[in-house]
Amino acid sequence: MDEPAPGGIAAQREQLAQELRAYGASFTELGRRFAAQIGVHSTDAFALLEITSAEAGGVPLSPALLSGRIPLSSGAMTALLNRLERAGYVIRSREHTDRRIVTLRSTPQAKERAEAFFGPVNARQDAVLSQYPSELLQQLETVLTQLRSTMDTQLTRPAVTPSRDA
């Protein structure tokens, strides 16, 4: 294994975190612009992206699973899905043998708009990633998954409220 960078592992973690925050900010801004272009609130656009991404991965979402990715109350999630449905971007269907389970599907219009908007940046990112061996990209994916897991573990702990004396 390679030697740690000057400053040690904490310095590497901070540098990586800084780049991930910058990437996240750029992704958020891109999502905000997509939302503006398709005429929805940014939260609605991010929900639509989660729906289309899950669908493309072969595991379509239910409203409950979407709530795990975009934390909203049940009522707020219903309102969000109603807006996306009225805008013609999402269809709710009952595909499961348990007819109470609703599956969220993006419409062809939503897929076309997302591809037109994100296609160019996805192609540029694919060009960057194609410069690296697949083994390295797999290692990076593993590292990011493990780092996210540490965050998720922290998020499952009860929130600490500051004392009044502080």
Coordinates of C-alpha atoms in Angstrom, one line a residue:
M1 CA 0.0 0.0 0.0
D2 CA 1.2 3.5 -0.8
E3 CA 2.5 5.8 1.9
P4 CA 0.0 8.3 3.3
A5 CA 0.3 11.9 2.0
P6 CA 2.2 14.5 4.0
G7 CA 0.1 15.4 7.0
G8 CA -1.3 11.9 7.5
I9 CA -4.6 10.2 7.1
A10 CA -6.6 13.1 8.7
A11 CA -5.2 15.5 6.1
Q12 CA -6.1 13.0 3.3
R13 CA -9.6 12.6 4.7
E14 CA -10.1 16.4 4.9
Q15 CA -8.8 16.9 1.3
L16 CA -11.2 14.1 0.1
A17 CA -14.0 15.6 2.1
Q18 CA -13.4 19.0 0.6
E19 CA -13.5 17.6 -3.0
L20 CA -16.6 15.6 -2.2
R21 CA -18.3 18.7 -0.8
A22 CA -17.4 20.7 -3.9
Y23 CA -18.7 17.9 -6.1
G24 CA -21.9 17.8 -4.1
A25 CA -22.3 21.5 -4.4
S26 CA -21.9 21.3 -8.1
F27 CA -24.3 18.4 -8.3
T28 CA -26.8 20.4 -6.2
E29 CA -26.5 23.4 -8.5
L30 CA -26.9 21.2 -11.6
G31 CA -30.0 19.7 -10.0
R32 CA -31.4 23.2 -9.2
R33 CA -30.9 24.2 -12.9
F34 CA -32.6 21.1 -14.1
A35 CA -35.5 21.8 -11.8
A36 CA -35.8 25.3 -13.2
Q37 CA -35.6 24.0 -16.8
I38 CA -38.4 21.5 -16.3
G39 CA -40.5 23.9 -14.1
V40 CA -40.5 22.1 -10.8
H41 CA -39.1 22.7 -7.3
S42 CA -35.5 21.4 -6.7
T43 CA -36.8 18.8 -4.2
D44 CA -39.2 17.5 -6.8
A45 CA -36.4 17.4 -9.4
F46 CA -34.1 15.4 -7.0
A47 CA -37.0 13.0 -6.3
L48 CA -37.5 12.6 -10.1
L49 CA -33.8 11.9 -10.5
E50 CA -34.0 9.3 -7.7
I51 CA -37.0 7.6 -9.4
T52 CA -35.3 7.5 -12.9
S53 CA -32.0 6.3 -11.4
A54 CA -33.6 3.5 -9.5
E55 CA -35.7 2.6 -12.5
A56 CA -32.6 2.5 -14.7
G57 CA -30.9 0.2 -12.1
G58 CA -33.8 -2.2 -12.4
V59 CA -35.2 -1.5 -8.9
P60 CA -38.0 1.0 -9.2
L61 CA -39.0 2.8 -6.0
S62 CA -42.1 2.9 -4.0
P63 CA -43.1 6.2 -2.2
A64 CA -41.8 4.6 1.1
L65 CA -38.4 3.8 -0.5
L66 CA -38.2 7.3 -2.0
S67 CA -38.9 8.7 1.4
G68 CA -35.7 6.9 2.6
R69 CA -33.7 8.8 0.0
I70 CA -35.5 12.2 0.3
P71 CA -36.6 12.6 3.9
L72 CA -40.1 14.1 3.8
S73 CA -43.2 13.5 5.9
S74 CA -45.8 11.2 4.3
G75 CA -48.0 14.1 3.5
A76 CA -45.2 16.1 1.9
M77 CA -44.1 13.1 -0.2
T78 CA -47.7 12.6 -1.4
A79 CA -47.9 16.3 -2.4
L80 CA -44.5 16.0 -4.2
L81 CA -45.6 13.0 -6.1
N82 CA -48.9 14.7 -7.0
R83 CA -47.0 17.6 -8.4
L84 CA -44.7 15.4 -10.5
E85 CA -47.7 13.4 -11.7
R86 CA -49.6 16.5 -12.7
A87 CA -46.5 17.8 -14.5
G88 CA -46.5 14.6 -16.5
Y89 CA -43.1 13.3 -15.1
V90 CA -44.2 10.4 -12.9
I91 CA -46.8 7.6 -13.0
R92 CA -47.8 5.6 -10.0
S93 CA -48.7 2.0 -10.8
R94 CA -49.6 -1.1 -8.9
E95 CA -47.3 -3.8 -10.3
H96 CA -46.8 -6.0 -7.2
T97 CA -49.0 -8.9 -6.2
D98 CA -49.7 -6.9 -3.1
R99 CA -51.9 -4.3 -4.8
R100 CA -51.3 -1.9 -1.9
I101 CA -47.7 -1.4 -3.0
V102 CA -47.3 1.5 -5.4
T103 CA -44.4 1.6 -7.9
L104 CA -43.1 4.9 -9.2
R105 CA -42.2 5.1 -12.8
S106 CA -40.9 8.1 -14.8
T107 CA -42.6 9.0 -18.0
P108 CA -40.9 9.0 -21.4
Q109 CA -41.1 12.9 -21.3
A110 CA -39.2 12.9 -18.0
K111 CA -36.5 10.5 -19.3
E112 CA -36.1 12.7 -22.5
R113 CA -35.8 15.9 -20.5
A114 CA -33.3 14.3 -18.1
E115 CA -31.2 12.8 -20.9
A116 CA -31.2 16.1 -22.8
F117 CA -30.1 18.0 -19.7
F118 CA -27.6 15.5 -18.1
G119 CA -26.4 13.7 -21.2
P120 CA -23.6 16.1 -22.1
V121 CA -22.2 16.3 -18.5
N122 CA -22.5 12.5 -18.1
A123 CA -20.6 12.0 -21.4
R124 CA -17.8 14.4 -20.1
Q125 CA -17.7 12.5 -16.8
D126 CA -17.5 9.2 -18.6
A127 CA -14.6 10.5 -20.6
V128 CA -12.8 11.4 -17.4
L129 CA -13.5 8.0 -15.8
S130 CA -12.5 6.1 -18.9
Q131 CA -8.9 7.3 -18.2
Y132 CA -8.7 5.1 -15.1
P133 CA -8.5 1.4 -14.8
S134 CA -11.8 -0.3 -13.8
E135 CA -10.1 -1.8 -10.7
L136 CA -9.2 1.7 -9.4
L137 CA -12.8 2.9 -10.0
Q138 CA -14.1 -0.1 -8.1
Q139 CA -11.7 0.7 -5.2
L140 CA -12.9 4.3 -5.2
E141 CA -16.5 3.1 -5.2
T142 CA -15.7 0.8 -2.2
V143 CA -14.0 3.7 -0.3
L144 CA -17.0 6.0 -0.9
T145 CA -19.5 3.3 0.1
Q146 CA -17.5 2.7 3.3
L147 CA -17.2 6.5 4.1
R148 CA -20.9 6.9 3.5
S149 CA -21.6 4.0 5.9
T150 CA -19.7 5.8 8.6
M151 CA -21.9 8.9 8.1
D152 CA -25.0 6.8 8.0
T153 CA -24.0 5.1 11.3
Q154 CA -23.6 8.6 12.9
L155 CA -26.9 9.7 11.5
T156 CA -28.7 6.8 13.3
R157 CA -27.5 8.0 16.7
P158 CA -29.7 10.3 18.6
A159 CA -29.0 14.0 18.0
V160 CA -27.2 15.8 20.8
T161 CA -28.7 19.1 21.8
P162 CA -26.5 21.7 23.3
S163 CA -27.0 22.4 27.0
R164 CA -28.3 25.8 28.0
D165 CA -25.0 26.4 29.9
A166 CA -22.9 26.3 26.7

